[in-house]
Amino acid sequence: MSPAPSLILPVEVQSRELDAKLLLACVAAERGRTAILGCAQAIKRSLHALPRGVYVAKGIVKPDLFARVDGLGHRVVAWDEEALVYMTRDTYLRRKVAPAALGRARALFAWGEDNAEAWRDASGYAGQPLFVTGNPRADLLREDLRVYYAPEAAACRKRFGRFILICSNFGYLQHYLPELSLSHADAAAPVPDDKIGTLEDPAMLAHRWQMLQAFKYMIPILAARLPERTIIVRPHPSESAAHWQEAAMDRPNVHVVGGGPVVPWLLTADAVLHNGCTTAVEGFLLGRTTVDYE
């Protein structure tokens, strides 16, 4: 009997993906399957040399990558890290699903029924197996697995005491590589229907820019009204922390802290402030008070 194909788990955003994919790799290993886990770019460069396996893609937007992986003899399956929170289904499909990639995946793994339904109705869906499995990111929030984060959570509490966590998701406006930041000009030019609500929609970028300014305006006011609380601002993994440092205005109870997984911070926060961020769902599953700041 030939051995089961290896599981290939590329990690693109370490703070968001590594722990969840490590959990999946461990479960696979317990069941006798080889798991290859590592930096997405390193894995892509090594695909020709890896044993033929099942490549687990983190999204459904790169048909050229899927074609290359398939051409090298691997099987491509996919979930979507970004499918848990979106504005509208049409916007999600325009931004996060490439029909050519959707049709090439051998199997799809959905967060839930809503996610599965969106894919079934999407252009490019070829009727391949579609499983409602949830996602390892959510599995890590189960009560029996939270102990994994206990040392880091205790360190957060010891360092900052009681705190409010502000989660930013403005990476494409304030990228840590300035040349990758998108323009936020308030343009009113007509936009093709297939671009509405995407990052190519000037109105969407202008709206997100206004939201970013509202967060910056709010932070020093919140810090002044709650002097007994620490305010932790957590930038998006792709976001520059410098503009948040400026927004803090040297208030002693405001700290900008990035890096590492968000779960230890969610476990110990008194409340979580966000706007359209996946951390709201994670915070809810952990029993945190979550506030959508609008």
GROMACS .gro file of C-alpha atoms in nm:
model
  294
    1MET     CA    1   0.000   0.000   0.000
    2SER     CA    2   0.142   0.338  -0.098
    3PRO     CA    3   0.174   0.596   0.180
    4ALA     CA    4  -0.083   0.872   0.208
    5PRO     CA    5   0.027   1.192   0.031
    6SER     CA    6   0.199   1.449   0.248
    7LEU     CA    7   0.015   1.759   0.364
    8ILE     CA    8   0.183   2.082   0.246
    9LEU     CA    9   0.097   2.380   0.467
   10PRO     CA   10   0.242   2.714   0.351
   11VAL     CA   11   0.238   2.999   0.604
   12GLU     CA   12   0.216   3.352   0.464
   13VAL     CA   13   0.126   3.565   0.770
   14GLN     CA   14   0.301   3.403   1.065
   15SER     CA   15   0.113   3.577   1.346
   16ARG     CA   16  -0.223   3.477   1.195
   17GLU     CA   17  -0.161   3.136   1.043
   18LEU     CA   18   0.132   2.954   1.203
   19ASP     CA   19  -0.031   2.823   1.521
   20ALA     CA   20  -0.343   2.702   1.341
   21LYS     CA   21  -0.146   2.521   1.074
   22LEU     CA   22   0.084   2.376   1.337
   23LEU     CA   23  -0.226   2.231   1.505
   24LEU     CA   24  -0.341   2.081   1.174
   25ALA     CA   25   0.008   1.940   1.111
   26CYS     CA   26   0.007   1.776   1.455
   27VAL     CA   27  -0.335   1.618   1.395
   28ALA     CA   28  -0.213   1.490   1.057
   29ALA     CA   29   0.102   1.347   1.217
   30GLU     CA   30  -0.104   1.169   1.484
   31ARG     CA   31  -0.292   1.000   1.201
   32GLY     CA   32   0.025   0.887   1.029
   33ARG     CA   33   0.044   1.152   0.759
   34THR     CA   34   0.357   1.354   0.687
   35ALA     CA   35   0.303   1.731   0.717
   36ILE     CA   36   0.535   1.990   0.562
   37LEU     CA   37   0.496   2.327   0.732
   38GLY     CA   38   0.690   2.643   0.653
   39CYS     CA   39   0.724   2.987   0.497
   40ALA     CA   40   0.498   3.016   0.193
   41GLN     CA   41   0.772   3.158  -0.030
   42ALA     CA   42   1.021   2.889   0.072
   43ILE     CA   43   0.766   2.617   0.004
   44LYS     CA   44   0.680   2.763  -0.337
   45ARG     CA   45   1.049   2.764  -0.432
   46SER     CA   46   1.081   2.401  -0.321
   47LEU     CA   47   0.764   2.253  -0.469
   48HIS     CA   48   0.954   2.075  -0.745
   49ALA     CA   49   1.163   1.889  -0.485
   50LEU     CA   50   0.892   1.806  -0.232
   51PRO     CA   51   0.724   1.465  -0.225
   52ARG     CA   52   0.395   1.477  -0.410
   53GLY     CA   53   0.130   1.590  -0.168
   54VAL     CA   54  -0.182   1.790  -0.094
   55TYR     CA   55  -0.113   2.165  -0.105
   56VAL     CA   56  -0.348   2.356   0.129
   57ALA     CA   57  -0.395   2.707  -0.013
   58LYS     CA   58  -0.494   2.989   0.224
   59GLY     CA   59  -0.710   3.168  -0.032
   60ILE     CA   60  -0.870   3.136  -0.375
   61VAL     CA   61  -0.721   3.431  -0.562
   62LYS     CA   62  -0.411   3.288  -0.737
   63PRO     CA   63  -0.500   3.068  -1.035
   64ASP     CA   64  -0.143   3.082  -1.169
   65LEU     CA   65  -0.010   2.940  -0.841
   66PHE     CA   66  -0.275   2.667  -0.844
   67ALA     CA   67  -0.180   2.577  -1.201
   68ARG     CA   68   0.189   2.559  -1.111
   69VAL     CA   69   0.128   2.345  -0.803
   70ASP     CA   70  -0.095   2.114  -1.004
   71GLY     CA   71   0.157   2.098  -1.288
   72LEU     CA   72   0.424   1.978  -1.046
   73GLY     CA   73   0.211   1.681  -0.948
   74HIS     CA   74   0.060   1.808  -0.623
   75ARG     CA   75  -0.312   1.830  -0.549
   76VAL     CA   76  -0.446   2.173  -0.462
   77VAL     CA   77  -0.717   2.210  -0.197
   78ALA     CA   78  -0.817   2.542  -0.044
   79TRP     CA   79  -0.985   2.731   0.234
   80ASP     CA   80  -1.010   3.108   0.262
   81GLU     CA   81  -0.864   3.284   0.566
   82GLU     CA   82  -1.071   3.593   0.479
   83ALA     CA   83  -1.412   3.429   0.429
   84LEU     CA   84  -1.532   3.465   0.787
   85VAL     CA   85  -1.602   3.841   0.778
   86TYR     CA   86  -1.709   4.042   0.473
   87MET     CA   87  -1.937   4.332   0.382
   88THR     CA   88  -2.160   4.171   0.120
   89ARG     CA   89  -2.136   3.840  -0.061
   90ASP     CA   90  -2.090   4.010  -0.399
   91THR     CA   91  -1.807   4.221  -0.261
   92TYR     CA   92  -1.644   3.916  -0.106
   93LEU     CA   93  -1.656   3.721  -0.434
   94ARG     CA   94  -1.515   4.014  -0.631
   95ARG     CA   95  -1.230   4.070  -0.386
   96LYS     CA   96  -1.142   3.724  -0.264
   97VAL     CA   97  -1.243   3.459  -0.519
   98ALA     CA   98  -1.087   3.416  -0.863
   99PRO     CA   99  -1.314   3.191  -1.074
  100ALA     CA  100  -1.017   3.019  -1.242
  101ALA     CA  101  -0.867   2.935  -0.902
  102LEU     CA  102  -1.200   2.819  -0.757
  103GLY     CA  103  -1.248   2.576  -1.044
  104ARG     CA  104  -0.897   2.431  -1.018
  105ALA     CA  105  -0.905   2.337  -0.648
  106ARG     CA  106  -0.961   1.963  -0.599
  107ALA     CA  107  -1.159   2.025  -0.279
  108LEU     CA  108  -1.276   2.324  -0.074
  109PHE     CA  109  -1.303   2.361   0.305
  110ALA     CA  110  -1.552   2.619   0.430
  111TRP     CA  111  -1.578   2.806   0.762
  112GLY     CA  112  -1.952   2.733   0.771
  113GLU     CA  113  -2.267   2.700   0.564
  114ASP     CA  114  -2.266   3.068   0.462
  115ASN     CA  115  -1.914   3.034   0.322
  116ALA     CA  116  -2.004   2.710   0.144
  117GLU     CA  117  -2.314   2.863  -0.013
  118ALA     CA  118  -2.113   3.159  -0.141
  119TRP     CA  119  -1.871   2.925  -0.319
  120ARG     CA  120  -2.144   2.701  -0.462
  121ASP     CA  121  -2.311   3.004  -0.622
  122ALA     CA  122  -1.985   3.160  -0.743
  123SER     CA  123  -1.865   3.177  -1.100
  124GLY     CA  124  -1.602   2.909  -1.156
  125TYR     CA  125  -1.730   2.653  -0.905
  126ALA     CA  126  -1.690   2.317  -1.080
  127GLY     CA  127  -1.886   2.096  -0.844
  128GLN     CA  128  -1.580   1.959  -0.667
  129PRO     CA  129  -1.615   1.831  -0.307
  130LEU     CA  130  -1.697   2.112  -0.066
  131PHE     CA  131  -1.671   2.036   0.305
  132VAL     CA  132  -1.800   2.247   0.594
  133THR     CA  133  -1.517   2.188   0.841
  134GLY     CA  134  -1.456   2.513   1.020
  135ASN     CA  135  -1.095   2.624   1.040
  136PRO     CA  136  -0.800   2.543   1.270
  137ARG     CA  137  -0.790   2.912   1.368
  138ALA     CA  138  -1.126   2.862   1.538
  139ASP     CA  139  -1.028   2.523   1.680
  140LEU     CA  140  -0.748   2.693   1.876
  141LEU     CA  141  -1.014   2.893   2.060
  142ARG     CA  142  -1.179   2.585   2.204
  143GLU     CA  143  -1.166   2.575   2.581
  144ASP     CA  144  -0.959   2.257   2.586
  145LEU     CA  145  -0.692   2.410   2.361
  146ARG     CA  146  -0.666   2.761   2.508
  147VAL     CA  147  -0.404   2.635   2.753
  148TYR     CA  148  -0.163   2.652   2.458
  149TYR     CA  149  -0.171   3.032   2.494
  150ALA     CA  150  -0.179   3.043   2.875
  151PRO     CA  151   0.187   3.150   2.927
  152GLU     CA  152   0.161   3.434   2.675
  153ALA     CA  153  -0.177   3.544   2.811
  154ALA     CA  154  -0.035   3.553   3.165
  155ALA     CA  155   0.258   3.762   3.041
  156CYS     CA  156   0.017   4.012   2.878
  157ARG     CA  157  -0.179   4.048   3.203
  158LYS     CA  158   0.135   4.081   3.415
  159ARG     CA  159   0.280   4.347   3.188
  160PHE     CA  160  -0.029   4.562   3.129
  161GLY     CA  161  -0.286   4.473   3.395
  162ARG     CA  162  -0.645   4.539   3.287
  163PHE     CA  163  -0.660   4.667   2.931
  164ILE     CA  164  -0.882   4.745   2.634
  165LEU     CA  165  -0.762   4.601   2.303
  166ILE     CA  166  -0.802   4.804   1.984
  167CYS     CA  167  -0.755   4.588   1.673
  168SER     CA  168  -0.661   4.766   1.352
  169ASN     CA  169  -0.719   4.632   1.002
  170PHE     CA  170  -0.593   4.922   0.792
  171GLY     CA  171  -0.281   4.756   0.656
  172TYR     CA  172  -0.338   4.850   0.293
  173LEU     CA  173  -0.369   5.221   0.385
  174GLN     CA  174  -0.067   5.237   0.616
  175HIS     CA  175   0.152   4.950   0.497
  176TYR     CA  176   0.483   4.898   0.676
  177LEU     CA  177   0.635   4.922   0.326
  178PRO     CA  178   0.517   5.273   0.230
  179GLU     CA  179   0.528   5.202  -0.143
  180LEU     CA  180   0.257   4.937  -0.095
  181SER     CA  181   0.011   5.176   0.071
  182LEU     CA  182  -0.292   5.250  -0.147
  183SER     CA  183  -0.409   5.598  -0.233
  184HIS     CA  184  -0.693   5.732  -0.019
  185ALA     CA  185  -0.793   6.022  -0.243
  186ASP     CA  186  -1.161   6.102  -0.218
  187ALA     CA  187  -1.238   6.038  -0.583
  188ALA     CA  188  -1.594   6.031  -0.715
  189ALA     CA  189  -1.517   5.896  -1.064
  190PRO     CA  190  -1.750   5.623  -1.194
  191VAL     CA  191  -1.635   5.273  -1.100
  192PRO     CA  192  -1.718   4.957  -1.299
  193ASP     CA  193  -1.972   4.736  -1.124
  194ASP     CA  194  -1.718   4.457  -1.078
  195LYS     CA  195  -1.485   4.694  -0.885
  196ILE     CA  196  -1.739   4.839  -0.639
  197GLY     CA  197  -1.639   4.763  -0.283
  198THR     CA  198  -1.292   4.639  -0.382
  199LEU     CA  199  -0.955   4.801  -0.323
  200GLU     CA  200  -0.984   4.950  -0.672
  201ASP     CA  201  -1.288   5.151  -0.566
  202PRO     CA  202  -1.183   5.507  -0.467
  203ALA     CA  203  -1.500   5.551  -0.261
  204MET     CA  204  -1.419   5.241  -0.058
  205LEU     CA  205  -1.065   5.361   0.007
  206ALA     CA  206  -1.194   5.706   0.105
  207HIS     CA  207  -1.441   5.545   0.348
  208ARG     CA  208  -1.169   5.331   0.506
  209TRP     CA  209  -0.944   5.635   0.534
  210GLN     CA  210  -1.219   5.824   0.719
  211MET     CA  211  -1.261   5.524   0.950
  212LEU     CA  212  -0.887   5.521   1.019
  213GLN     CA  213  -0.897   5.889   1.115
  214ALA     CA  214  -1.194   5.819   1.344
  215PHE     CA  215  -0.991   5.554   1.528
  216LYS     CA  216  -0.699   5.794   1.569
  217TYR     CA  217  -0.936   6.062   1.702
  218MET     CA  218  -1.094   5.817   1.945
  219ILE     CA  219  -0.779   5.676   2.107
  220PRO     CA  220  -0.661   5.978   2.314
  221ILE     CA  221  -1.020   6.051   2.421
  222LEU     CA  222  -1.069   5.692   2.537
  223ALA     CA  223  -0.735   5.702   2.719
  224ALA     CA  224  -0.831   6.025   2.898
  225ARG     CA  225  -1.173   5.899   3.005
  226LEU     CA  226  -1.041   5.565   3.129
  227PRO     CA  227  -0.712   5.658   3.299
  228GLU     CA  228  -0.723   5.344   3.515
  229ARG     CA  229  -0.719   5.120   3.205
  230THR     CA  230  -0.434   5.051   2.966
  231ILE     CA  231  -0.520   5.094   2.599
  232ILE     CA  232  -0.343   4.843   2.371
  233VAL     CA  233  -0.342   4.923   2.000
  234ARG     CA  234  -0.258   4.620   1.789
  235PRO     CA  235  -0.167   4.704   1.427
  236HIS     CA  236  -0.261   4.471   1.143
  237PRO     CA  237   0.029   4.234   1.059
  238SER     CA  238   0.105   4.431   0.740
  239GLU     CA  239   0.061   4.773   0.899
  240SER     CA  240   0.313   5.034   1.008
  241ALA     CA  241   0.301   5.106   1.381
  242ALA     CA  242   0.442   5.459   1.343
  243HIS     CA  243   0.109   5.631   1.272
  244TRP     CA  244  -0.047   5.468   1.577
  245GLN     CA  245   0.238   5.592   1.793
  246GLU     CA  246   0.155   5.944   1.674
  247ALA     CA  247  -0.215   5.889   1.750
  248ALA     CA  248  -0.129   5.783   2.106
  249MET     CA  249   0.000   6.140   2.167
  250ASP     CA  250   0.243   6.017   2.435
  251ARG     CA  251  -0.039   5.920   2.670
  252PRO     CA  252   0.115   5.694   2.936
  253ASN     CA  253  -0.170   5.444   2.932
  254VAL     CA  254  -0.160   5.386   2.553
  255HIS     CA  255   0.076   5.124   2.410
  256VAL     CA  256   0.116   5.009   2.050
  257VAL     CA  257   0.208   4.640   2.051
  258GLY     CA  258   0.238   4.423   1.742
  259GLY     CA  259   0.375   4.082   1.655
  260GLY     CA  260   0.274   3.734   1.761
  261PRO     CA  261  -0.075   3.582   1.762
  262VAL     CA  262  -0.372   3.787   1.878
  263VAL     CA  263  -0.531   3.512   2.089
  264PRO     CA  264  -0.331   3.577   2.412
  265TRP     CA  265  -0.440   3.942   2.396
  266LEU     CA  266  -0.803   3.847   2.336
  267LEU     CA  267  -0.793   3.606   2.629
  268THR     CA  268  -0.694   3.880   2.872
  269ALA     CA  269  -0.859   4.195   2.734
  270ASP     CA  270  -1.149   4.354   2.922
  271ALA     CA  271  -1.300   4.456   2.588
  272VAL     CA  272  -1.211   4.455   2.217
  273LEU     CA  273  -1.271   4.749   1.981
  274HIS     CA  274  -1.264   4.688   1.606
  275ASN     CA  275  -1.432   4.770   1.277
  276GLY     CA  276  -1.518   4.477   1.052
  277CYS     CA  277  -1.233   4.265   1.188
  278THR     CA  278  -1.209   3.888   1.231
  279THR     CA  279  -1.091   3.948   1.588
  280ALA     CA  280  -1.453   4.031   1.677
  281VAL     CA  281  -1.556   3.673   1.602
  282GLU     CA  282  -1.252   3.534   1.781
  283GLY     CA  283  -1.322   3.758   2.079
  284PHE     CA  284  -1.685   3.646   2.091
  285LEU     CA  285  -1.580   3.280   2.091
  286LEU     CA  286  -1.348   3.358   2.383
  287GLY     CA  287  -1.624   3.532   2.578
  288ARG     CA  288  -1.484   3.885   2.538
  289THR     CA  289  -1.693   4.202   2.515
  290THR     CA  290  -1.654   4.317   2.152
  291VAL     CA  291  -1.747   4.664   2.032
  292ASP     CA  292  -1.778   4.757   1.665
  293TYR     CA  293  -1.659   5.118   1.647
  294GLU     CA  294  -1.834   5.298   1.363
   0.00000   0.00000   0.00000
